[in-house]
PDB file of C-alpha atoms in Angstrom:
ATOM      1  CA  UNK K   1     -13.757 -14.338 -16.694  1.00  0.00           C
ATOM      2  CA  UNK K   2     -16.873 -14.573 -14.474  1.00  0.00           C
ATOM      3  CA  UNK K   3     -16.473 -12.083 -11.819  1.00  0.00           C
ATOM      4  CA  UNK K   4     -17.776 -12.842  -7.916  1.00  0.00           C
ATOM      5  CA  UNK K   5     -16.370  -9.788  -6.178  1.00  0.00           C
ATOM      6  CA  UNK K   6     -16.878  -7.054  -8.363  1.00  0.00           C
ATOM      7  CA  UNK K   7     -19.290  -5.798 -11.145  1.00  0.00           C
ATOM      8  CA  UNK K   8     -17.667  -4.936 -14.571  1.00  0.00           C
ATOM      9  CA  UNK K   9     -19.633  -2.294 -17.188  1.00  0.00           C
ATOM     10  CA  UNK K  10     -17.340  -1.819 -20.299  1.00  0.00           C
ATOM     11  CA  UNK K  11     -17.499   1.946 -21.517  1.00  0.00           C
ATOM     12  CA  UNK K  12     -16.410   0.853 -25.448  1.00  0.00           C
ATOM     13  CA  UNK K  13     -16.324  -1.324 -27.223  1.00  0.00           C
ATOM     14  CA  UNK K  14     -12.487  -1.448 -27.424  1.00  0.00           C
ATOM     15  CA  UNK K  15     -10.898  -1.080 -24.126  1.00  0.00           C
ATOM     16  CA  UNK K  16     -11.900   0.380 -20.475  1.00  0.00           C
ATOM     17  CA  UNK K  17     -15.013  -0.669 -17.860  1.00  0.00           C
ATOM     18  CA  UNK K  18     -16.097   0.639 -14.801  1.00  0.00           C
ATOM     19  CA  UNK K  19     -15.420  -1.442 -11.446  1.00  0.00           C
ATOM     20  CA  UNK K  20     -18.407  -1.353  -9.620  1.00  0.00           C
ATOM     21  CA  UNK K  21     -19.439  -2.615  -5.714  1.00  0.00           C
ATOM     22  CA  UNK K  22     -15.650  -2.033  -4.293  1.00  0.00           C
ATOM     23  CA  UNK K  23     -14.472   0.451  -1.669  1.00  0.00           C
ATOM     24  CA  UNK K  24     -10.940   1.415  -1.777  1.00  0.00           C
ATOM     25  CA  UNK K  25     -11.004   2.842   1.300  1.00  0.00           C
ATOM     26  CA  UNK K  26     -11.932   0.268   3.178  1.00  0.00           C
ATOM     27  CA  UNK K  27      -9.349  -1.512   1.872  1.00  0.00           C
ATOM     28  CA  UNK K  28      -9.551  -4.902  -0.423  1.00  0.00           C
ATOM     29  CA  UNK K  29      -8.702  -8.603   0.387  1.00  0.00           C
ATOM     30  CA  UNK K  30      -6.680 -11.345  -2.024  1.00  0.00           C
ATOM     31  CA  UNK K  31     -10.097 -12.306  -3.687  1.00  0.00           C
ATOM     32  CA  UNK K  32     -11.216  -9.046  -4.235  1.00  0.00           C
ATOM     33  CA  UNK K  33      -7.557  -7.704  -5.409  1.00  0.00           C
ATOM     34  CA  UNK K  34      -7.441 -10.881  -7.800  1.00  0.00           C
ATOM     35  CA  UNK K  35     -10.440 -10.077  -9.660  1.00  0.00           C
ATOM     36  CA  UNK K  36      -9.484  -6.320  -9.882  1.00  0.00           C
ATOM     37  CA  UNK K  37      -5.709  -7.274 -11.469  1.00  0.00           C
ATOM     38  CA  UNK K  38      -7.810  -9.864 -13.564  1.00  0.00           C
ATOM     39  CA  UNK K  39     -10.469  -6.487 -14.988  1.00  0.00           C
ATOM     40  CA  UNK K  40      -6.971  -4.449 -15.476  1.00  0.00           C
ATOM     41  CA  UNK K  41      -5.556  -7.368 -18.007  1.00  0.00           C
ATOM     42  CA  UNK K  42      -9.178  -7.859 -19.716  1.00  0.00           C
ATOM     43  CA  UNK K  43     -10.291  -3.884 -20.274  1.00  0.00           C
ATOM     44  CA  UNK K  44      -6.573  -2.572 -20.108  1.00  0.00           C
ATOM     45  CA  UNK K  45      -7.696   0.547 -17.874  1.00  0.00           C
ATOM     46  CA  UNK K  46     -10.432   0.500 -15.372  1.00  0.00           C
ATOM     47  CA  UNK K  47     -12.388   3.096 -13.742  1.00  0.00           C
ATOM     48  CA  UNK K  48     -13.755   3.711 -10.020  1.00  0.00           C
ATOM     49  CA  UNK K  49     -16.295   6.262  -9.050  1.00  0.00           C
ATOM     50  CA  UNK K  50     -16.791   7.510  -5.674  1.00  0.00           C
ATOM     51  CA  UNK K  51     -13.655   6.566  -3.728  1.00  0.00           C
ATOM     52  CA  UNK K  52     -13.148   9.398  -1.312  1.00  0.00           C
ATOM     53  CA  UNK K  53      -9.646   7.782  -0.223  1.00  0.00           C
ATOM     54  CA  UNK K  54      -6.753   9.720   1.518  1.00  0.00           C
ATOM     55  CA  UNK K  55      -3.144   9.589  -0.330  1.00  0.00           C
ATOM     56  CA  UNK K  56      -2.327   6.460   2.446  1.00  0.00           C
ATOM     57  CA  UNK K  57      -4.829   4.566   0.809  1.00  0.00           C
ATOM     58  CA  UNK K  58      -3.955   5.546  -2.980  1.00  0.00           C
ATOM     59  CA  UNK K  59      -0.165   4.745  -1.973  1.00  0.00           C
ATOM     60  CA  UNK K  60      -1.390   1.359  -0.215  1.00  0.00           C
ATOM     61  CA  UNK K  61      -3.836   0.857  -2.896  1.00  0.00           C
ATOM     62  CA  UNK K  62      -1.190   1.198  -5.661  1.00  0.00           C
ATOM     63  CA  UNK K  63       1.477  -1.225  -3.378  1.00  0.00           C
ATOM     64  CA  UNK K  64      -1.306  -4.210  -3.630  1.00  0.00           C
ATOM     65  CA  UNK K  65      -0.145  -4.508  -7.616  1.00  0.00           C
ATOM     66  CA  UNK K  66       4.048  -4.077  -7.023  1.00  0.00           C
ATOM     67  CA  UNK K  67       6.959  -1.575  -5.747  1.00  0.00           C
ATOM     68  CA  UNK K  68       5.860   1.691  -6.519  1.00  0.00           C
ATOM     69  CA  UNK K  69       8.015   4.350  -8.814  1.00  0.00           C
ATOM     70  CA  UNK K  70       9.563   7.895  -7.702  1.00  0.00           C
ATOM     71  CA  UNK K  71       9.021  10.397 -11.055  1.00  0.00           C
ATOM     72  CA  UNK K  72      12.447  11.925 -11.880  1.00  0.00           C
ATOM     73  CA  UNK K  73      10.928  15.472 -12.928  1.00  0.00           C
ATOM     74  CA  UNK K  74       7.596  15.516 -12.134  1.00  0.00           C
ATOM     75  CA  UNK K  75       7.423  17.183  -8.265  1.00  0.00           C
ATOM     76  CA  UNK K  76       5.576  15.218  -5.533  1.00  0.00           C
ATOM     77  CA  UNK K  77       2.945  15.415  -2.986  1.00  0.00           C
ATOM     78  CA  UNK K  78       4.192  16.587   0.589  1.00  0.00           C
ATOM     79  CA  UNK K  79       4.619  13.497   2.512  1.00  0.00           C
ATOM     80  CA  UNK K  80       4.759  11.059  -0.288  1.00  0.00           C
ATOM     81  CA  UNK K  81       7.263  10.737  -2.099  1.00  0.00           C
ATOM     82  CA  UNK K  82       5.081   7.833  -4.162  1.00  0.00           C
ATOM     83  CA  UNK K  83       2.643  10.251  -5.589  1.00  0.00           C
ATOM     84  CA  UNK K  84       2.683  12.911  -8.053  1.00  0.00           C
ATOM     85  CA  UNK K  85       0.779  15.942  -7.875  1.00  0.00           C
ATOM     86  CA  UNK K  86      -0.552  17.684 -11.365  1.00  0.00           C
ATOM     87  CA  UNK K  87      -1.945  20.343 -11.649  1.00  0.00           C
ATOM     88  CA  UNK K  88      -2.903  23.551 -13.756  1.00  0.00           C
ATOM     89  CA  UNK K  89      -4.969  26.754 -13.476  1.00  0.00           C
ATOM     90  CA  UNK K  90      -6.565  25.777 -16.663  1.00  0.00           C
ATOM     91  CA  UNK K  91      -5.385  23.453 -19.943  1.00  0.00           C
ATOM     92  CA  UNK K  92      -4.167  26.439 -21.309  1.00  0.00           C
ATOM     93  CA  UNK K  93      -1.673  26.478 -18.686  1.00  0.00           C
ATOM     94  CA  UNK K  94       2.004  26.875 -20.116  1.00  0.00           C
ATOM     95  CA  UNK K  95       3.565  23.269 -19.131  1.00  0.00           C
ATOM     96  CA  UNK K  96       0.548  21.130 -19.975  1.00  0.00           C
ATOM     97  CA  UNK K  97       1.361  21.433 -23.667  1.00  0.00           C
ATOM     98  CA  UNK K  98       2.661  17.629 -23.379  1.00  0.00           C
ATOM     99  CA  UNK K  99      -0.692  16.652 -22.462  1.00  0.00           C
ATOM    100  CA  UNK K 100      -2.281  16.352 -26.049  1.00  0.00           C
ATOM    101  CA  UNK K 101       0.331  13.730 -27.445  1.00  0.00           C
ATOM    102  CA  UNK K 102      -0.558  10.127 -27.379  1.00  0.00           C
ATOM    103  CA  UNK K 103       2.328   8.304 -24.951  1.00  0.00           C
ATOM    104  CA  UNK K 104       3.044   5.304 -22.623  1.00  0.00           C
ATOM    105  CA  UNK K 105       4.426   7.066 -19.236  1.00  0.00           C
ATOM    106  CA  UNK K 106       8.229   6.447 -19.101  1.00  0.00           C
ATOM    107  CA  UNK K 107       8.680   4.843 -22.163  1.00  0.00           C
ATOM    108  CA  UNK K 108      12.264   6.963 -22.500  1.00  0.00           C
ATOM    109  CA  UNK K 109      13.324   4.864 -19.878  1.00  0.00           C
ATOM    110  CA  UNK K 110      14.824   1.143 -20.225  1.00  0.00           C
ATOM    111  CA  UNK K 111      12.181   0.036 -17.519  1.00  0.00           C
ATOM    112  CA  UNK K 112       9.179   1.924 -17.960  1.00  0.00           C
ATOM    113  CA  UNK K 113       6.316   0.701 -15.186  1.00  0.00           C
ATOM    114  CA  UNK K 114       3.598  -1.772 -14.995  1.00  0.00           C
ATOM    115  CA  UNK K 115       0.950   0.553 -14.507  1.00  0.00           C
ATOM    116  CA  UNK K 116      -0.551   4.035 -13.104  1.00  0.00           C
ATOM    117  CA  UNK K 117      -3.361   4.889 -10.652  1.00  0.00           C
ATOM    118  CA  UNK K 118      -4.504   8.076 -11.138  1.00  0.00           C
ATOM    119  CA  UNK K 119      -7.101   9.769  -8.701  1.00  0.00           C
ATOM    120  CA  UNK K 120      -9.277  13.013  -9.512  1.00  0.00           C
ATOM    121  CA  UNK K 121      -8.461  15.565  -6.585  1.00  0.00           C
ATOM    122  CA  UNK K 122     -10.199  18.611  -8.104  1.00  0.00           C
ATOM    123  CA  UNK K 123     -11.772  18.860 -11.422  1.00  0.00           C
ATOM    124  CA  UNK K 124     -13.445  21.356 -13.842  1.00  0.00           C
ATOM    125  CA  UNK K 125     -16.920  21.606 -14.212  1.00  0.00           C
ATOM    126  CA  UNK K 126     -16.202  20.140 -18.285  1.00  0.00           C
ATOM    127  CA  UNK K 127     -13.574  19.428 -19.883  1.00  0.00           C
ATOM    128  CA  UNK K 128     -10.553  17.253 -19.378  1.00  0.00           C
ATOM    129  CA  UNK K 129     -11.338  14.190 -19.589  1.00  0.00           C
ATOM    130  CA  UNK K 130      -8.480  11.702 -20.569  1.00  0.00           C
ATOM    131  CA  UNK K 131      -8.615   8.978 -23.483  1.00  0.00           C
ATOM    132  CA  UNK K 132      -6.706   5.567 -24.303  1.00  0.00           C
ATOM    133  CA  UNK K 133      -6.436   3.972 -27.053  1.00  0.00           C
ATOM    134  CA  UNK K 134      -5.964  -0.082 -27.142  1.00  0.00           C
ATOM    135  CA  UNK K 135      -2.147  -1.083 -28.968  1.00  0.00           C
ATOM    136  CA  UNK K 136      -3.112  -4.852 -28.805  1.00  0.00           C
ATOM    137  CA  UNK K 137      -6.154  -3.473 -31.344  1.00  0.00           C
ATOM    138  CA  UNK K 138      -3.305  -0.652 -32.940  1.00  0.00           C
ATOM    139  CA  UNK K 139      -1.063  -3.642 -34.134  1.00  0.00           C
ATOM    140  CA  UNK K 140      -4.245  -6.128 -34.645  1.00  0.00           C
ATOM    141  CA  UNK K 141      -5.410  -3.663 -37.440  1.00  0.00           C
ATOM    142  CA  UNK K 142      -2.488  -3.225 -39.139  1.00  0.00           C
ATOM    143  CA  UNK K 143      -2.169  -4.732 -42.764  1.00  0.00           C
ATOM    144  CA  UNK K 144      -0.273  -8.263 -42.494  1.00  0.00           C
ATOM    145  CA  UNK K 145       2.314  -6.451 -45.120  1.00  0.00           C
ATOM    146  CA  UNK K 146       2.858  -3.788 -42.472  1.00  0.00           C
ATOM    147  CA  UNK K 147       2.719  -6.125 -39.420  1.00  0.00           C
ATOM    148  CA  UNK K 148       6.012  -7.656 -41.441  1.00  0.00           C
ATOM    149  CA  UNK K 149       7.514  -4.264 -42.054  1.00  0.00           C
ATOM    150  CA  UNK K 150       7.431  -3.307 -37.940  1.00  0.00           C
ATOM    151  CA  UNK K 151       8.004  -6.135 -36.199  1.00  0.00           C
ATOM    152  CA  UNK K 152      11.650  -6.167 -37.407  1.00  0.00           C
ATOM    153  CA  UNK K 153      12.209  -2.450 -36.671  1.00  0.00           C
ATOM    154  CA  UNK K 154      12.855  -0.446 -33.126  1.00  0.00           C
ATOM    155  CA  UNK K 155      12.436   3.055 -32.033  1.00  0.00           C
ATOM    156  CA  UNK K 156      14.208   5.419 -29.878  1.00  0.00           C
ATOM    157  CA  UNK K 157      12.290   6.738 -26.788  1.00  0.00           C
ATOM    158  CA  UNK K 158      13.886  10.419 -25.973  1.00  0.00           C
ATOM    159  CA  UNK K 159      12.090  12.319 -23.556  1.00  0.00           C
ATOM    160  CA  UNK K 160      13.652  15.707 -24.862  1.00  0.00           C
ATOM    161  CA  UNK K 161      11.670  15.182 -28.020  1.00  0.00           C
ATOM    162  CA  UNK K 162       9.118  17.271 -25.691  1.00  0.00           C
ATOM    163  CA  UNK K 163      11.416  20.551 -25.546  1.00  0.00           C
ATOM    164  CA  UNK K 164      10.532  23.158 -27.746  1.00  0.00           C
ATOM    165  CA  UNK K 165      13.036  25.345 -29.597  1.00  0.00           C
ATOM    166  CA  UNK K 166      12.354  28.628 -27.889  1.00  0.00           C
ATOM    167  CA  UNK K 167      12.892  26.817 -24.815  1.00  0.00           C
ATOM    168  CA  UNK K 168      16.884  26.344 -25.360  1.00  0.00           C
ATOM    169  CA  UNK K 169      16.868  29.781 -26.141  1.00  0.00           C
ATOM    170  CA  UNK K 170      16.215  30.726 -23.004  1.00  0.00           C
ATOM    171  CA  UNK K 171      18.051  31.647 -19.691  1.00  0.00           C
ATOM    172  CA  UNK K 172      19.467  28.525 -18.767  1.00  0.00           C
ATOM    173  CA  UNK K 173      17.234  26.595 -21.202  1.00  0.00           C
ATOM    174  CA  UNK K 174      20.567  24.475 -22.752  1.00  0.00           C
ATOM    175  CA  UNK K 175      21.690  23.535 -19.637  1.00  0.00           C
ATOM    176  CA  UNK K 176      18.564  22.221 -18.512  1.00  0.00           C
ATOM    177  CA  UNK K 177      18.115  20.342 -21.654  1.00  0.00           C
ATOM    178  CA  UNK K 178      21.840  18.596 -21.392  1.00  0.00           C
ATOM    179  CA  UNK K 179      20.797  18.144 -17.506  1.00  0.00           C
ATOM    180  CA  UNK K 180      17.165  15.981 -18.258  1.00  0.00           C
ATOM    181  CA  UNK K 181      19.169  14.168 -21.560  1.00  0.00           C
ATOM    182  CA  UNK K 182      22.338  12.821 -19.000  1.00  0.00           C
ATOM    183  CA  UNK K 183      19.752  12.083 -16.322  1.00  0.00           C
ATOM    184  CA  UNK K 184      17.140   9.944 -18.568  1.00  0.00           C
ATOM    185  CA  UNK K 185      19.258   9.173 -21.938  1.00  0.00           C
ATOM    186  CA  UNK K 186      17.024   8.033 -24.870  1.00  0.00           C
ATOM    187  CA  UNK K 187      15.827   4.334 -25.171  1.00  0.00           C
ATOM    188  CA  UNK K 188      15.618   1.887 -27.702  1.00  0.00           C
ATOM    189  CA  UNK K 189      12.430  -0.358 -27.924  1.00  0.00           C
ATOM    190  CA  UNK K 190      10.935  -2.869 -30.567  1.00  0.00           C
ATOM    191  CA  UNK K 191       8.092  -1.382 -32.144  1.00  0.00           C
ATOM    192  CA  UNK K 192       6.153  -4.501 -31.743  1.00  0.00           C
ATOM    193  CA  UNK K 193       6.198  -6.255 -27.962  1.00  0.00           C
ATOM    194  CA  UNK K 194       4.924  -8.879 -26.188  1.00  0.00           C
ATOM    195  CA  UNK K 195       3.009  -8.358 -23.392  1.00  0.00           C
ATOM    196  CA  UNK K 196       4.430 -10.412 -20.663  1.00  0.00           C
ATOM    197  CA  UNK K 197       1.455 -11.753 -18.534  1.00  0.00           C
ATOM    198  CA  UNK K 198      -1.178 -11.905 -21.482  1.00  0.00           C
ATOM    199  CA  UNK K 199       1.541 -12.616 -24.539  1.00  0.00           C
ATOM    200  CA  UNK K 200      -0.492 -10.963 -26.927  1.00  0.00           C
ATOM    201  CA  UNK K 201       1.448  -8.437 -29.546  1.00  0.00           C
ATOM    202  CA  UNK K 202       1.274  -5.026 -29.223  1.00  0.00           C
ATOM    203  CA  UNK K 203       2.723  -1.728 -31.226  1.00  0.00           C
ATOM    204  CA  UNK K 204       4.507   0.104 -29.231  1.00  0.00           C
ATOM    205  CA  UNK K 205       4.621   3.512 -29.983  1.00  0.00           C
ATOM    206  CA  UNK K 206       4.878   7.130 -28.057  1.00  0.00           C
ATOM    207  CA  UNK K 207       3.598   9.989 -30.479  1.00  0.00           C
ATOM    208  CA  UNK K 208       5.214  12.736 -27.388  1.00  0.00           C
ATOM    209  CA  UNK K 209       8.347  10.665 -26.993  1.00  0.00           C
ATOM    210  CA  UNK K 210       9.139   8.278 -30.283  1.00  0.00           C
ATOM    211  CA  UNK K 211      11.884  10.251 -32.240  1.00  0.00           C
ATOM    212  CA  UNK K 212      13.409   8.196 -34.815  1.00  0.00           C
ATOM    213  CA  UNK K 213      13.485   4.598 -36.138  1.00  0.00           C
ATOM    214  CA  UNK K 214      16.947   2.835 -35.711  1.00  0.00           C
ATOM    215  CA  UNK K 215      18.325   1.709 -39.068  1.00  0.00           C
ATOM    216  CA  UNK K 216      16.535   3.885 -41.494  1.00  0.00           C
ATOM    217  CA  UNK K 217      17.111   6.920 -43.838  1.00  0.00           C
ATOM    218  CA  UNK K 218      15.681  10.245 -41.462  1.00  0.00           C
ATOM    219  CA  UNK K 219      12.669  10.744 -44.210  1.00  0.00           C
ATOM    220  CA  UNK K 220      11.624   6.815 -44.362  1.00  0.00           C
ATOM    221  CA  UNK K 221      11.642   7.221 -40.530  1.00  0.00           C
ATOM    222  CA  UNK K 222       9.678  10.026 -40.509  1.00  0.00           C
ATOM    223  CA  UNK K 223       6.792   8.638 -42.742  1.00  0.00           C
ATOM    224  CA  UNK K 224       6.845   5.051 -41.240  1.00  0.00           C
ATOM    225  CA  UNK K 225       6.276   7.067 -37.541  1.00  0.00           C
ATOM    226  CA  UNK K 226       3.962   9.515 -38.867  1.00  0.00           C
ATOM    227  CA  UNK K 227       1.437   6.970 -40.186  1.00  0.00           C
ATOM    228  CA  UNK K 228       1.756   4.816 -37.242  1.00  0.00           C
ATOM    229  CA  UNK K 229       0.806   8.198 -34.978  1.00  0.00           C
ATOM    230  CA  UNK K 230      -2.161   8.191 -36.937  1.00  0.00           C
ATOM    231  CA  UNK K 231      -3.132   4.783 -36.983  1.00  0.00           C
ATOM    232  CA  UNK K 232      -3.529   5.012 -33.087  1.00  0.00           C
ATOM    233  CA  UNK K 233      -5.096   8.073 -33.136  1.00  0.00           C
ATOM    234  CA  UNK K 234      -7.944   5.958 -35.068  1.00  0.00           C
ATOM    235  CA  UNK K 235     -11.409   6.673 -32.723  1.00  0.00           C
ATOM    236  CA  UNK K 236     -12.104   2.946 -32.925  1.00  0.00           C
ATOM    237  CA  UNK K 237      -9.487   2.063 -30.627  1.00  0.00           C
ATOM    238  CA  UNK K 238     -10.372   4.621 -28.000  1.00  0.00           C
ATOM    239  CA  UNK K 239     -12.051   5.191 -24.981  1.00  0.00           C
ATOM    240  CA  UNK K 240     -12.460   8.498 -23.025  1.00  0.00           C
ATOM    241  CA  UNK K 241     -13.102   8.950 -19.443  1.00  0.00           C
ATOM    242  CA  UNK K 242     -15.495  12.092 -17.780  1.00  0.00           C
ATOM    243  CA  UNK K 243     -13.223  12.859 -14.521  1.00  0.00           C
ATOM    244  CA  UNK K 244     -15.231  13.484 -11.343  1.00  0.00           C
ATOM    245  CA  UNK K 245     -14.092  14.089  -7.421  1.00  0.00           C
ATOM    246  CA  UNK K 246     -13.001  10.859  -6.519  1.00  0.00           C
ATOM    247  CA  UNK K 247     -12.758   9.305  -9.747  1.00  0.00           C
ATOM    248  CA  UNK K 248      -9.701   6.782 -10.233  1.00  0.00           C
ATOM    249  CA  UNK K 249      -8.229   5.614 -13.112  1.00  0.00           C
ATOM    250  CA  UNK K 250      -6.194   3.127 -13.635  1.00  0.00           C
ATOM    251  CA  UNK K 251      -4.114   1.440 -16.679  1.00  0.00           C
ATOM    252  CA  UNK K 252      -2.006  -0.880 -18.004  1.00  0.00           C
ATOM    253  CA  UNK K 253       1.026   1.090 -19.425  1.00  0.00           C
ATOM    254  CA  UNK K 254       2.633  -1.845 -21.251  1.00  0.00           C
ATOM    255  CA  UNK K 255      -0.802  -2.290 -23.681  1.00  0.00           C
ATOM    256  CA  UNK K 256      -2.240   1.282 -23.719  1.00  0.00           C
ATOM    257  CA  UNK K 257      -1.078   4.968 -24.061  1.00  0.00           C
ATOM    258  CA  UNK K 258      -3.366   8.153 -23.231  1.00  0.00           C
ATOM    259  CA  UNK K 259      -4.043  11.265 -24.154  1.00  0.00           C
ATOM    260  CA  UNK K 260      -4.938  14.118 -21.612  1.00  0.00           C
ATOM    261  CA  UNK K 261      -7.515  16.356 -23.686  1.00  0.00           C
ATOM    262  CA  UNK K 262      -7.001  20.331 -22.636  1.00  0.00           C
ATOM    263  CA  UNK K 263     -10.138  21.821 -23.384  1.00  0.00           C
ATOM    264  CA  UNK K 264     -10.686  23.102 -19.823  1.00  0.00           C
ATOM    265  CA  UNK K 265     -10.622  26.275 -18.404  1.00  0.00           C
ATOM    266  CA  UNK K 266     -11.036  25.408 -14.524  1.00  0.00           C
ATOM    267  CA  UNK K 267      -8.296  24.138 -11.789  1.00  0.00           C
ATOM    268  CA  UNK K 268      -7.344  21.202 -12.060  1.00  0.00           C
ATOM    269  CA  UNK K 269      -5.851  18.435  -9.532  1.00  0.00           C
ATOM    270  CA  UNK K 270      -4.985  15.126  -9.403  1.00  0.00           C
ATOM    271  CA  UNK K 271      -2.585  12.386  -7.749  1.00  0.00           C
ATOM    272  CA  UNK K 272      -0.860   9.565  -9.229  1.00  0.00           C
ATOM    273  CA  UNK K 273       0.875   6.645  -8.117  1.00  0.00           C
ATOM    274  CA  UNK K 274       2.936   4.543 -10.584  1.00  0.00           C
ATOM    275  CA  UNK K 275       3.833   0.984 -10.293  1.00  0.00           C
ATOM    276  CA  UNK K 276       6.674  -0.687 -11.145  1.00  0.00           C
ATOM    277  CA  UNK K 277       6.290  -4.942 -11.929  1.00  0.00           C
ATOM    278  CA  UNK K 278       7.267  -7.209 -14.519  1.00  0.00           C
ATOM    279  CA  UNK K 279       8.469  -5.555 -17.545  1.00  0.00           C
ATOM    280  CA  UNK K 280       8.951  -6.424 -20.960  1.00  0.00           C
ATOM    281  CA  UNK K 281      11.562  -9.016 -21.703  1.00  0.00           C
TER     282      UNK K 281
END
């Protein structure tokens, strides 16, 4: 597409640009919003630098592309209910160890959302930047053998794959873990999907939340998932993102998963808004 509104520099040379000559905060109009949603479905997650906005504009922002989502665990800013608030003293920081899994947000859910807008509040001096990797490329690079192997096959999405053992073990540990599996039970998705506004094929697959292939012996499961976990951790089909104050991200969850990279040692905030829109037949 030949942009009129906004300037486009890709950042790899398999998914994610930068959105240039656009300020959020001053809002955007239909043209302007057009060619953005048309960037998001060409590079699959674009980037915005230097959009001091206030969490009214992220929200309104983020309402421009569909209904926007209310997290079931993760707390939220005061005031809005629309946007999450991360953050952590450091990476090492006890509940970020789900940050260095490849995953689609939600996918343990029947309906998980459209996409996510994520703006840098606060951010360390290095360190922590967050990467994507392309699943259009992840199932174009498969062997045609394999491509025949997964497109028949679906996975369960559980999101208490992410609780570790010694956490049952402890003081009311169990009874959180029966709590979070009754509130968000496991989902089944195809391994391969079709992305419903471009209709290209994708492989769908959450290394922090994919626990077991439906229909297969526990150890053919287990290799099948293991290879395709490495197969999207291929470099080729990433890109990675240097966070800075007022930095936004934002991605298309149906096409891309990410990876938050811990390797920081500084505070870290930032505020995400999730949007719900057509989903996956």
């Amino acid at each position: 597409m030949e942009y009129q509104h906004i300037q486009i520099k890709p950042i790899s040379g398999s998914l994610g640009a930068i959105i240039e000559n656009v300020d959020l905060a001053a809002g955007i109009d239909d043209q302007v919003y057009a060619e953005i949603k048309q960037a998001l479905l060409d590079n699959l997650v674009i980037f915005f630098r230097d959009q001091e906005i206030t969490p009214d504009q992220q929200v309104a922002f983020g309402r421009r592309f569909g209904e926007l989502h209310i997290h079931p665990f993760i707390p939220s800013l005061e005031g809005h209910e629309e946007i999450i608030r991360l953050r952590a003293k450091s990476g090492a920081q006890e509940m970020l160890r789900l940050a260095n899994s490849w995953h689609e947000d939600l996918s343990y859910t029947y309906d998980p959302p459209l996409a996510a807008i994520l703006r840098a509040v606060t951010v360390p001096s290095r360190g922590g930047d967050t990467m994507w990797v392309n699943l259009y490329k992840a199932y174009d690079t498969l062997s045609e053998k394999m491509k025949a192997i997964v497109e028949d096959l679906s996975a369960w999405h559980d999101v208490t794959k992410t609780y570790r053992r010694q956490e049952l073990h402890m003081k009311g540990g169990a009874e959180q873990y029966a709590k979070t599996l009754a509130k968000t039970p496991p989902a089944l998705h195809p391994l391969v999907r079709e992305h419903p506004e471009t209709g290209k094929k994708l492989l769908y697959v959450s290394e922090l939340t994919t626990t077991h292939i439906e229909g297969l012996h526990e150890n053919e499961s287990d290799a099948l998932l293991q290879m395709l976990f490495r197969h999207i951790d291929w470099k080729e089909l990433h890109c990675r993102f240097y966070w800075e104050p007022n930095s936004i991200a934002m991605w298309d969850n149906r096409c891309t998963a990410h990876y938050a990279v811990r390797d920081y040692t500084e505070p870290r905030e930032m505020h995400r808004v999730t949007v719900l829109g057509e989903q996956f037949n």
